[in-house]
Coordinates of C-alpha atoms (C1' of nucleotides) in Angstrom, one line a residue:
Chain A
X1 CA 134.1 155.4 108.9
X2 CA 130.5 156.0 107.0
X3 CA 130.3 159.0 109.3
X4 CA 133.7 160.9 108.5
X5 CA 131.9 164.6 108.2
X6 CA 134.5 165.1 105.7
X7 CA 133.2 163.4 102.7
X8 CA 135.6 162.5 100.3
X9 CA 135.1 163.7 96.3
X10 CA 135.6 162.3 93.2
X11 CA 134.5 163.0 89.6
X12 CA 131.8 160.4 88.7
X13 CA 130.9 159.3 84.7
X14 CA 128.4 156.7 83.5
X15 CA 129.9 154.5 80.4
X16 CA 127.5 152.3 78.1
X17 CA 128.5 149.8 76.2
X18 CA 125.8 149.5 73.7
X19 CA 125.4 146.3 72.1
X20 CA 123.1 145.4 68.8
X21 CA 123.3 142.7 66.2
X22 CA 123.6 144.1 62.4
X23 CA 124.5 142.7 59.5
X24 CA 125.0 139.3 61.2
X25 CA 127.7 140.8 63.7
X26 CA 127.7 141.7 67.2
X27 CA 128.3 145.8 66.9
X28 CA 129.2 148.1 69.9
X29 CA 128.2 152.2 69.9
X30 CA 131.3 154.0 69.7
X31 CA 132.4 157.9 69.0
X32 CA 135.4 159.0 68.5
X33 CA 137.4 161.1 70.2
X34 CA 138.3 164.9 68.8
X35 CA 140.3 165.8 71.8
X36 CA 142.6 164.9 74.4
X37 CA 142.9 162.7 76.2
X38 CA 142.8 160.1 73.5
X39 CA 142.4 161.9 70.5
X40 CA 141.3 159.4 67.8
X41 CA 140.8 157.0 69.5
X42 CA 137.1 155.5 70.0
X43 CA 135.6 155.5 73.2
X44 CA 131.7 154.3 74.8
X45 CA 129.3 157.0 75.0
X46 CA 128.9 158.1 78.7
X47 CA 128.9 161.4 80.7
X48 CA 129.3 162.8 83.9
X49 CA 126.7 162.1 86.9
X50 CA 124.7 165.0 87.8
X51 CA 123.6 166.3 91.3
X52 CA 120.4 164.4 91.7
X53 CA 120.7 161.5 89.3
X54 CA 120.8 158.4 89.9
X55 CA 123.3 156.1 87.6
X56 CA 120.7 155.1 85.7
X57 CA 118.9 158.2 85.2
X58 CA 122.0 159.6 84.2
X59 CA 123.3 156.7 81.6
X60 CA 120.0 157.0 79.9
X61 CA 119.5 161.0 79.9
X62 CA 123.4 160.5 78.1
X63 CA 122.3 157.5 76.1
X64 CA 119.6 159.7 74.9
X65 CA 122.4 161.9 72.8
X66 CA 123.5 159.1 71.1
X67 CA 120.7 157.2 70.4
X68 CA 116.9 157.4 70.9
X69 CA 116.2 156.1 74.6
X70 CA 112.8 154.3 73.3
X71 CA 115.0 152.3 71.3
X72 CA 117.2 151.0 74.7
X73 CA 115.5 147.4 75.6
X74 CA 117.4 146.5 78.2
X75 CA 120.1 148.6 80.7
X76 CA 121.5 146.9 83.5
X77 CA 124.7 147.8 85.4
X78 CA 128.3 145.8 85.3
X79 CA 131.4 147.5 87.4
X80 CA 132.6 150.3 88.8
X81 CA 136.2 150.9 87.6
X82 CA 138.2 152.7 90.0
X83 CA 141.7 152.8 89.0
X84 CA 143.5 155.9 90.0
X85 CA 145.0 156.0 87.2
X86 CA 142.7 155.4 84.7
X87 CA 142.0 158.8 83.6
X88 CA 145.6 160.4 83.1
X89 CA 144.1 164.0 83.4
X90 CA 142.0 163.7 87.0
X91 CA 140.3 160.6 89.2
X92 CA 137.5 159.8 88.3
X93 CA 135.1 156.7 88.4
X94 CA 133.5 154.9 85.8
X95 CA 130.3 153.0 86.6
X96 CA 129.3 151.0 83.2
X97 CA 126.5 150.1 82.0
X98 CA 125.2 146.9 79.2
X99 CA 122.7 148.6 76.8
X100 CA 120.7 146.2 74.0
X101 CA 119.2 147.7 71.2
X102 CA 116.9 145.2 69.2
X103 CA 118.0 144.2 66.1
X104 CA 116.6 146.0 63.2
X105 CA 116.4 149.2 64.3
X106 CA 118.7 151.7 62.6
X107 CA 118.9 155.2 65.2
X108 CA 120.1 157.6 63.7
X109 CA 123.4 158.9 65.7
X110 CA 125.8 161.7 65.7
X111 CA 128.2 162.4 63.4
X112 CA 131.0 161.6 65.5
X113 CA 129.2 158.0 66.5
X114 CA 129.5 154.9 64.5
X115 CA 128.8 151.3 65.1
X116 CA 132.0 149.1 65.0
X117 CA 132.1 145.0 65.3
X118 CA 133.2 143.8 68.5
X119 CA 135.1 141.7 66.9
X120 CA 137.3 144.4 64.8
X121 CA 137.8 147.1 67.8
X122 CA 139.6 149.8 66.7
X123 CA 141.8 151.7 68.9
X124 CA 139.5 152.7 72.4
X125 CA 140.6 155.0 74.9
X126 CA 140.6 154.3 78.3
X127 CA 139.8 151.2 79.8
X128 CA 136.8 151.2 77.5
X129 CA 138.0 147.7 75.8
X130 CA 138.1 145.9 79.3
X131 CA 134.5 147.2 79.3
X132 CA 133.0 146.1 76.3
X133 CA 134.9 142.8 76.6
X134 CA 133.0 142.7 79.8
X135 CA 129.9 143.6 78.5
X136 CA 130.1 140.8 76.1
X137 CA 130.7 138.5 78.5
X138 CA 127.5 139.4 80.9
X139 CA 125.6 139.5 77.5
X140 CA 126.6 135.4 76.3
X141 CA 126.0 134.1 79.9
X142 CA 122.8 135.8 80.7
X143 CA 121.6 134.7 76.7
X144 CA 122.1 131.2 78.2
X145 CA 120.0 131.3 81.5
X146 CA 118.1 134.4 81.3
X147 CA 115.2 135.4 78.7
X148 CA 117.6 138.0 77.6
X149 CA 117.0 137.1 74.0
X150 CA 113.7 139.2 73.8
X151 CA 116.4 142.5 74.0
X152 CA 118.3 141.3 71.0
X153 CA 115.3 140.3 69.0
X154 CA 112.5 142.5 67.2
X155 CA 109.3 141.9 68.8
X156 CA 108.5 139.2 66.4
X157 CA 111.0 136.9 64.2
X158 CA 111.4 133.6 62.9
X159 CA 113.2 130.8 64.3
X160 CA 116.0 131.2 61.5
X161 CA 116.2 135.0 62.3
X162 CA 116.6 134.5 65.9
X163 CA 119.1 132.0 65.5
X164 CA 120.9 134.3 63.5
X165 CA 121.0 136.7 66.3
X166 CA 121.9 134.3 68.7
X167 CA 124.6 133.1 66.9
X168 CA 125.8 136.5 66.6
X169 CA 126.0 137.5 70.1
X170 CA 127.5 134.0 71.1
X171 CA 130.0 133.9 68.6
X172 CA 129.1 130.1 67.4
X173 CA 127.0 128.2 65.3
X174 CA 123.7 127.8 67.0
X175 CA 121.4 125.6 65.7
X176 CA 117.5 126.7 64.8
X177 CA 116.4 122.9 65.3
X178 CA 117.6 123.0 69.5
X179 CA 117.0 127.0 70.3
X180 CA 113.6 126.3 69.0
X181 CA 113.5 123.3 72.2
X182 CA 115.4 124.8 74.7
X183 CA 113.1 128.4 74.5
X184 CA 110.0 126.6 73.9
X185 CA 110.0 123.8 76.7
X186 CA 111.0 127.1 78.8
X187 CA 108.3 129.2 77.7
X188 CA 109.6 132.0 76.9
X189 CA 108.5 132.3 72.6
X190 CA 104.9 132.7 71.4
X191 CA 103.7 131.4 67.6
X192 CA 101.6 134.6 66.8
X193 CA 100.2 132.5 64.2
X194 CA 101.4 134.2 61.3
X195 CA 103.7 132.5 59.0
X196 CA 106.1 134.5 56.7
X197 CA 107.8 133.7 53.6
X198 CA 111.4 133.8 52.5
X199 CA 112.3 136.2 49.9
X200 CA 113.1 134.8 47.1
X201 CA 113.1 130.8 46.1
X202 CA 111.0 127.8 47.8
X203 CA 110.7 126.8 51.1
X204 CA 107.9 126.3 53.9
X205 CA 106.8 129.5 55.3
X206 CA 108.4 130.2 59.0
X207 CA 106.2 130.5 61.7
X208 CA 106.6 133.8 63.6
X209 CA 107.1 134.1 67.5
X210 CA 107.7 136.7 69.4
X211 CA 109.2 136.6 73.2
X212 CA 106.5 136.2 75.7
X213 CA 107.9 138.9 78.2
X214 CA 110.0 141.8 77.8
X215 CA 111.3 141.8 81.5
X216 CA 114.4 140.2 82.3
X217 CA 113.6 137.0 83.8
X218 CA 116.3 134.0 85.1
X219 CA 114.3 131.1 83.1
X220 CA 117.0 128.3 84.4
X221 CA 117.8 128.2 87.8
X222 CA 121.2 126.9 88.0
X223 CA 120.8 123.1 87.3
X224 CA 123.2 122.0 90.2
X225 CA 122.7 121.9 94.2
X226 CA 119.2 122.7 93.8
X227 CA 116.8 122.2 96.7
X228 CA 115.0 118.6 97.0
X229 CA 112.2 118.1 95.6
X230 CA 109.3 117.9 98.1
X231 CA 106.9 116.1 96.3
X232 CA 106.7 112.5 97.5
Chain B
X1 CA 126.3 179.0 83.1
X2 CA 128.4 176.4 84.8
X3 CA 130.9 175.1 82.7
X4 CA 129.9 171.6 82.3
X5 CA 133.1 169.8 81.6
X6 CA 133.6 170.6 84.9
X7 CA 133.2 167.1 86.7
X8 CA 130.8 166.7 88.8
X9 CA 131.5 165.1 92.3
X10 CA 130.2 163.5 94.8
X11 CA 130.7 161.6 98.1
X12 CA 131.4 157.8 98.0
X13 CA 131.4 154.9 100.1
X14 CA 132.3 151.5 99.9
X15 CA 130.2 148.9 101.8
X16 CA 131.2 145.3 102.6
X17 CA 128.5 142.6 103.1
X18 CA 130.7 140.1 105.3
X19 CA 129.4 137.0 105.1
X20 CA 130.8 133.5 106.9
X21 CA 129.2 130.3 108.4
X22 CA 129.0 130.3 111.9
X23 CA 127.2 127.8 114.3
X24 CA 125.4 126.3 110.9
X25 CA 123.7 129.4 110.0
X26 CA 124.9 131.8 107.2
X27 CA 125.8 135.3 109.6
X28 CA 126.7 138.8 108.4
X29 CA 129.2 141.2 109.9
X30 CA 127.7 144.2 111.3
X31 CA 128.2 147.4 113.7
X32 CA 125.5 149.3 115.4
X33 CA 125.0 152.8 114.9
X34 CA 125.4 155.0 117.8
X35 CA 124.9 158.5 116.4
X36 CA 122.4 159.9 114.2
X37 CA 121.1 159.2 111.2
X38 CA 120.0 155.6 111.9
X39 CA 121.4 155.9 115.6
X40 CA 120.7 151.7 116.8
X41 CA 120.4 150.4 113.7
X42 CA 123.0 148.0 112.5
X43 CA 124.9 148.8 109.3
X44 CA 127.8 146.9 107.0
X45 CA 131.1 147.8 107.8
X46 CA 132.8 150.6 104.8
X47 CA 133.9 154.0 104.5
X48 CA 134.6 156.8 102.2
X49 CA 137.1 156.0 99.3
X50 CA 139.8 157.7 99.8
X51 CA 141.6 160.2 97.1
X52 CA 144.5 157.7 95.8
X53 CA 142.8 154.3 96.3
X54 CA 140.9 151.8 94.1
X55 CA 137.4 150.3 95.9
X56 CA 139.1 147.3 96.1
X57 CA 141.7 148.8 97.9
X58 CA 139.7 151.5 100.2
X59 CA 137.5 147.9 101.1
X60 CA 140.2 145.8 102.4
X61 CA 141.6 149.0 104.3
X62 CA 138.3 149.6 106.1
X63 CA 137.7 146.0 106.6
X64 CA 140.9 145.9 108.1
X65 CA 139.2 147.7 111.2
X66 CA 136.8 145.2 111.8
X67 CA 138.2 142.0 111.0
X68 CA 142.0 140.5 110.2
X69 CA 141.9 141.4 106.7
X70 CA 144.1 138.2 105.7
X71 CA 140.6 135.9 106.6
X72 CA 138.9 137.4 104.1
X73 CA 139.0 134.5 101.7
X74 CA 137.4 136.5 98.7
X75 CA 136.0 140.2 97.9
X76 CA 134.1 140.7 94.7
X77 CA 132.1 143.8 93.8
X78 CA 128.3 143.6 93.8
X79 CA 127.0 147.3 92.4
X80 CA 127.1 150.4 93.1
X81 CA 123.9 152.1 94.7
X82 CA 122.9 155.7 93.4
X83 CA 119.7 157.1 94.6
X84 CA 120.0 160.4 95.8
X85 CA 118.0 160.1 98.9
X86 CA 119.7 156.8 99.8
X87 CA 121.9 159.0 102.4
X88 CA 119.2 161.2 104.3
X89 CA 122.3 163.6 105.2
X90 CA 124.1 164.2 102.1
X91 CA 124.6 162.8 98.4
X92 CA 126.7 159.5 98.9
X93 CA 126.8 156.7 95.9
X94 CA 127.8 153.6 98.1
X95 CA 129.7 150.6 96.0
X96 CA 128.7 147.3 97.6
X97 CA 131.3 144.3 98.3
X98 CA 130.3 140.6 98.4
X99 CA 133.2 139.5 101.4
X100 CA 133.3 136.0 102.9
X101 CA 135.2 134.3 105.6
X102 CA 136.0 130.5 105.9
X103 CA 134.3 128.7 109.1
X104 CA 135.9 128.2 111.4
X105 CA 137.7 131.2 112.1
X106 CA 136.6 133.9 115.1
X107 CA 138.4 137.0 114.4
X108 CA 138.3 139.4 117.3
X109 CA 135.8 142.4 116.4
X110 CA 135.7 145.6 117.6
X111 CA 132.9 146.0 120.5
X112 CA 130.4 147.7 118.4
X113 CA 130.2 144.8 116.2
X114 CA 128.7 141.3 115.5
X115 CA 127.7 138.5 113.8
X116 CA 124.2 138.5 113.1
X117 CA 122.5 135.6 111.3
X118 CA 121.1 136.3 107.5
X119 CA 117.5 135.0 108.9
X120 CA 117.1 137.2 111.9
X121 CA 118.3 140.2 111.1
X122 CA 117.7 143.6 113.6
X123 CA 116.5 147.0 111.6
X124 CA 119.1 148.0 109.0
X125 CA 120.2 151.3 108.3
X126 CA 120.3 152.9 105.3
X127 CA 120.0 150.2 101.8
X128 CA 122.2 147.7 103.9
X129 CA 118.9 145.0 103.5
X130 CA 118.9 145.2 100.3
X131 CA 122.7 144.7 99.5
X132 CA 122.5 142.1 102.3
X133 CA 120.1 140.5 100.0
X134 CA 121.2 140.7 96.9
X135 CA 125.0 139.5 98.5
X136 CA 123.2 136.3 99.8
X137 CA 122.0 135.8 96.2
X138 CA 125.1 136.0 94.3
X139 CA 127.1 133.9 96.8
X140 CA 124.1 131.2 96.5
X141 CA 124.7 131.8 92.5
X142 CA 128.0 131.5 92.5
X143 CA 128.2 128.3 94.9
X144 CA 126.5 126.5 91.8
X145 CA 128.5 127.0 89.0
X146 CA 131.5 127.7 90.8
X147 CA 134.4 126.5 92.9
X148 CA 133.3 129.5 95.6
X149 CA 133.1 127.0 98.6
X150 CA 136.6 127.3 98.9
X151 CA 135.9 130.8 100.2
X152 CA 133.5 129.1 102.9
X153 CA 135.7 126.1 104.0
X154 CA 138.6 126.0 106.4
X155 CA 141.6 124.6 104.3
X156 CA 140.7 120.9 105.1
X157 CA 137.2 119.0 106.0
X158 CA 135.2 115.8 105.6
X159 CA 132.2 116.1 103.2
X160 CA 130.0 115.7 106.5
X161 CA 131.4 119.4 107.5
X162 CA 131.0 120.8 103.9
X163 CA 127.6 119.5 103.4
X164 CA 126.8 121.5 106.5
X165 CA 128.2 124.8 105.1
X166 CA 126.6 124.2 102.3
X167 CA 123.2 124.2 103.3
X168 CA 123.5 127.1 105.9
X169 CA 124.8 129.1 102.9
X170 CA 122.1 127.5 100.1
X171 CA 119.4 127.4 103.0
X172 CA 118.0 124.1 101.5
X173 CA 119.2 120.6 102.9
X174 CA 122.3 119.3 100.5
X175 CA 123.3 115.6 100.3
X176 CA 126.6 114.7 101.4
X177 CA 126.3 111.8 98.6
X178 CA 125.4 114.1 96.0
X179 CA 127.6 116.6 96.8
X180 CA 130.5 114.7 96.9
X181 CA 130.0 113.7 93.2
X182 CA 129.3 117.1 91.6
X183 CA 132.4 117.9 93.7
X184 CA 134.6 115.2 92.8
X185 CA 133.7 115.3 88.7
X186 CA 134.4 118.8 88.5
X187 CA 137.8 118.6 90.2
X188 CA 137.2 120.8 93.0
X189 CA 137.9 118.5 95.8
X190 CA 141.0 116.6 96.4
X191 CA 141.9 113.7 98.7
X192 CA 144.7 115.1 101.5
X193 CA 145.0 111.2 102.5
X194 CA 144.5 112.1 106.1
X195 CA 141.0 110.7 107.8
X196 CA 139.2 112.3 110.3
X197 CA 137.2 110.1 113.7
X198 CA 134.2 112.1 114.8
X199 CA 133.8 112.6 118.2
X200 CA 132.1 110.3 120.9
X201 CA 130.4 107.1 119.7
X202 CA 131.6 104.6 116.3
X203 CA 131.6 105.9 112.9
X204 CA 133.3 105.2 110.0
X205 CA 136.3 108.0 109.6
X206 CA 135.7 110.6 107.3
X207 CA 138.3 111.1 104.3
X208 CA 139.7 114.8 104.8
X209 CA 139.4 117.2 101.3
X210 CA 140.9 119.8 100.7
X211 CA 139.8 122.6 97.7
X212 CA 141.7 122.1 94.7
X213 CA 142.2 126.0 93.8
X214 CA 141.5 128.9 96.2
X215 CA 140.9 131.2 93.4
X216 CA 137.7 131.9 91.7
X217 CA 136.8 129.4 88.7
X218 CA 133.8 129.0 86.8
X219 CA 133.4 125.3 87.1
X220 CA 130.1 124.9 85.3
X221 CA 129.8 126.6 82.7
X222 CA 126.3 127.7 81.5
X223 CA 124.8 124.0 80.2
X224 CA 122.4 125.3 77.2
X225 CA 123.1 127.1 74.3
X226 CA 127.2 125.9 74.3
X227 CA 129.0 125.6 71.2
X228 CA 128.8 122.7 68.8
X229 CA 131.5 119.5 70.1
X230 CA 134.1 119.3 67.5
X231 CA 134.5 115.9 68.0
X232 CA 133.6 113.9 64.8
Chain C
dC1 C1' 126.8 91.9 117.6
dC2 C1' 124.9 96.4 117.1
dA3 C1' 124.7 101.3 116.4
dA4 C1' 126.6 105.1 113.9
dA5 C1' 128.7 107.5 110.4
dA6 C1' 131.0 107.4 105.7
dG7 C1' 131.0 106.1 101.3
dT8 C1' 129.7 103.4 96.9
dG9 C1' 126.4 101.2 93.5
dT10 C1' 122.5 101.6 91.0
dT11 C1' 118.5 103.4 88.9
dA12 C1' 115.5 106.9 87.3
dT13 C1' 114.8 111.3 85.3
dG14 C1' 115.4 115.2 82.8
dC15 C1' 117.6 118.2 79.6
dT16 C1' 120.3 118.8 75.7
dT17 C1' 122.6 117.7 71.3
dA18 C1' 122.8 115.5 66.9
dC19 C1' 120.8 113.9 63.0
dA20 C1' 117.5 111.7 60.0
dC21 C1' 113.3 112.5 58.1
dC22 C1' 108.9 114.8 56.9
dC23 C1' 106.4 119.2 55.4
dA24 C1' 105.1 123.3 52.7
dT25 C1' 106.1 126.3 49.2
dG26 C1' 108.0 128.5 44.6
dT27 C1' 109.8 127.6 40.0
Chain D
dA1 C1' 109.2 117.2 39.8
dC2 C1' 112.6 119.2 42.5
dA3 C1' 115.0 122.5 45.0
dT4 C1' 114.7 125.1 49.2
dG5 C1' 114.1 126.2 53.6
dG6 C1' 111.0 125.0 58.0
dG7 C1' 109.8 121.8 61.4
dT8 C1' 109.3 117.2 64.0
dG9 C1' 110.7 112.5 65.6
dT10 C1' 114.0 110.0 67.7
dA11 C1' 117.9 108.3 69.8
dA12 C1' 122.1 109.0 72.4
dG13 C1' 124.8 111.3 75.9
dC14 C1' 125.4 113.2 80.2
dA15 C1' 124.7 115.1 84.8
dT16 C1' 122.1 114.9 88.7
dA17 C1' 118.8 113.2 92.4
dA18 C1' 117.2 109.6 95.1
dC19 C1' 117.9 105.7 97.7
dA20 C1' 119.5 101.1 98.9
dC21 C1' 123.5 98.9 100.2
dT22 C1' 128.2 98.2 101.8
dT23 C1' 132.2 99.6 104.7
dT24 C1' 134.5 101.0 108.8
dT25 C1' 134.7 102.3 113.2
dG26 C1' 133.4 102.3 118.7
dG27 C1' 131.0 100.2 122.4

DNA sequence: CCAAAAGTGTTATGCTTACACCCATGT
DNA sequence: ACATGGGTGTAAGCATAACACTTTTGG
């Protein structure tokens, strides 16, 4: 039970998969391996837990090799992966991690570090694919009921650029016209009253939001089975 | 100085939040503590992970002490808790399991343990409140947008009976009407044929459903922000 | 015939998509 | 003027909530 004075062991590591829209594509963080296990092959940026971390702590002191922390708009855990076997040289756990980095921002990484399209993986060691695929996943649904948006997006944008990034991390057509309804009737974009221009050739200026909060909020409760309303 | 590819280790427990309806109110599994620390206080039922075992795994073996492990009609993970002082005695991360019983069902529990309802619960030990919590939240989630009643239900019922576990597990009121057509249009429910007389007194006889899967689906997916129809 | 419980019909509402149309700007 | 992109108006579709009404049973 809890109270076995024999505590059992094991190695612990934190794994991020760092997500950020570039060049129109969903990209993941990824560095490749120089040794074994896995030599070559690419693999999520992580480390071990220290003594008197918590996960957190620890996946952003990690984070912080890779890329610079400031720049990390949004951490929240997925899974712990506990396969015996996943590690071939020793068991250990995996807890991992979803990191956002706003669009725009280039950090400058390590040598070993590049970013790669999630939709042209290269060869990952470990069960790092299952994670990222994962990742992915958490990222589309919680784009759909959360104000996770603000995590993707510079602080401000227009319309068109957002759309853009959603599109991007949804992997469909999204259209400018309905994201513009769906995120203003919930409140969650700001005009800042400037208006920008397109580069070159016509065209009305945009006008430029920005997200009204930069905390993760649920903005759409699910729709179904929800309490009655009281008002009579 | 330590060599640092050294892994680091620490203790770690899983935790089960065992939830099932009983008596029309949402209860939770618990035992009381009898030795120190938190000696009295009620915790979840869990254990250390043991060397060869996935959590999954190490969960239904420990559950298997308190309850008949074949009544647990589902087991999902929730998240794994990491602050150092969560475990006054020693370092322990603790990964939390979201379990649930169908009604109905009484397994025989060791003497230590109870079912104590989600609303009136004693002094926890440890973070159990808050993984209590946050278990509630994700089965009230999941009952939304997906076929997760199966998990509360016996294998047969009239709408009557699954309103009722319904809206000990929501804590709202929940129309049989209602229910019945979200139910029906998303293909959950089926028709067994049989009909059901309720006890004393005249009534119309209920039709008998039964769930149409007993695995997890996502029945509704996330409304807002889906793909374009194809349809021309 | 009446009470009780189950189930169906109907309407209203709200959110979302789709698409046509109008607006503002540069060339 | 006209091309280009931004933004609004509007209608249609769909799922759900609310509630009245019908159905089926027992007494």
């Amino acid at each position: 039970m809890v109270d076995d004075s024999q505590a059992k062991t094991s190695a612990h590591a934190v794994l991020a998969a760092v997500l950020q829209v570039r060049g129109g594509q969903l990209q993941a963080l990824l560095w490749q391996r120089a040794r074994e296990p896995f030599a070559g092959s690419w693999a999520l940026p992580g480390g071990a837990l220290a003594a008197d971390e918590t996960l957190e702590e620890s996946m952003r002191r990690l984070l912080a090799e890779k890329v610079d922390v400031r720049e990390v708009s949004h951490l929240e855990q997925l899974e712990t992966r506990s396969d015996p076997q996943r590690n071939p040289k020793r068991r250990e756990l995996a807890t991992a991690y979803l990191g956002l980095v706003p669009s725009g921002l280039d950090p400058k990484v390590p040598e070993d570090t590049r970013w790669h399209p999630i939709d042209e993986l290269p060869e990952l060691a470990y069960d790092h694919e299952e994670i990222l695929l994962s990742a992915r996943e958490r990222l589309r649904a919680k784009l759909s009921y959360t104000n996770l948006g603000f995590a993707l997006a510079p602080p401000s944008f227009t319309l068109a650029e957002l759309r853009d990034l959603y599109a991007a991390a949804l992997g469909h057509p999204v259209s400018a016209t309905n994201l513009q309804r769906v995120l203003l009737r919930r409140r969650l974009l700001e005009d800042t009253g400037e208006r920008r221009r397109y580069g070159s050739g016509g065209g009305r200026p945009a006008t430029i939001y920005r997200f009204h909060s930069c905390r993760l909020e649920i903005t759409d409760q699910f729709a179904v089975l929800r309490p009655p309303t009281m008002i009579p």
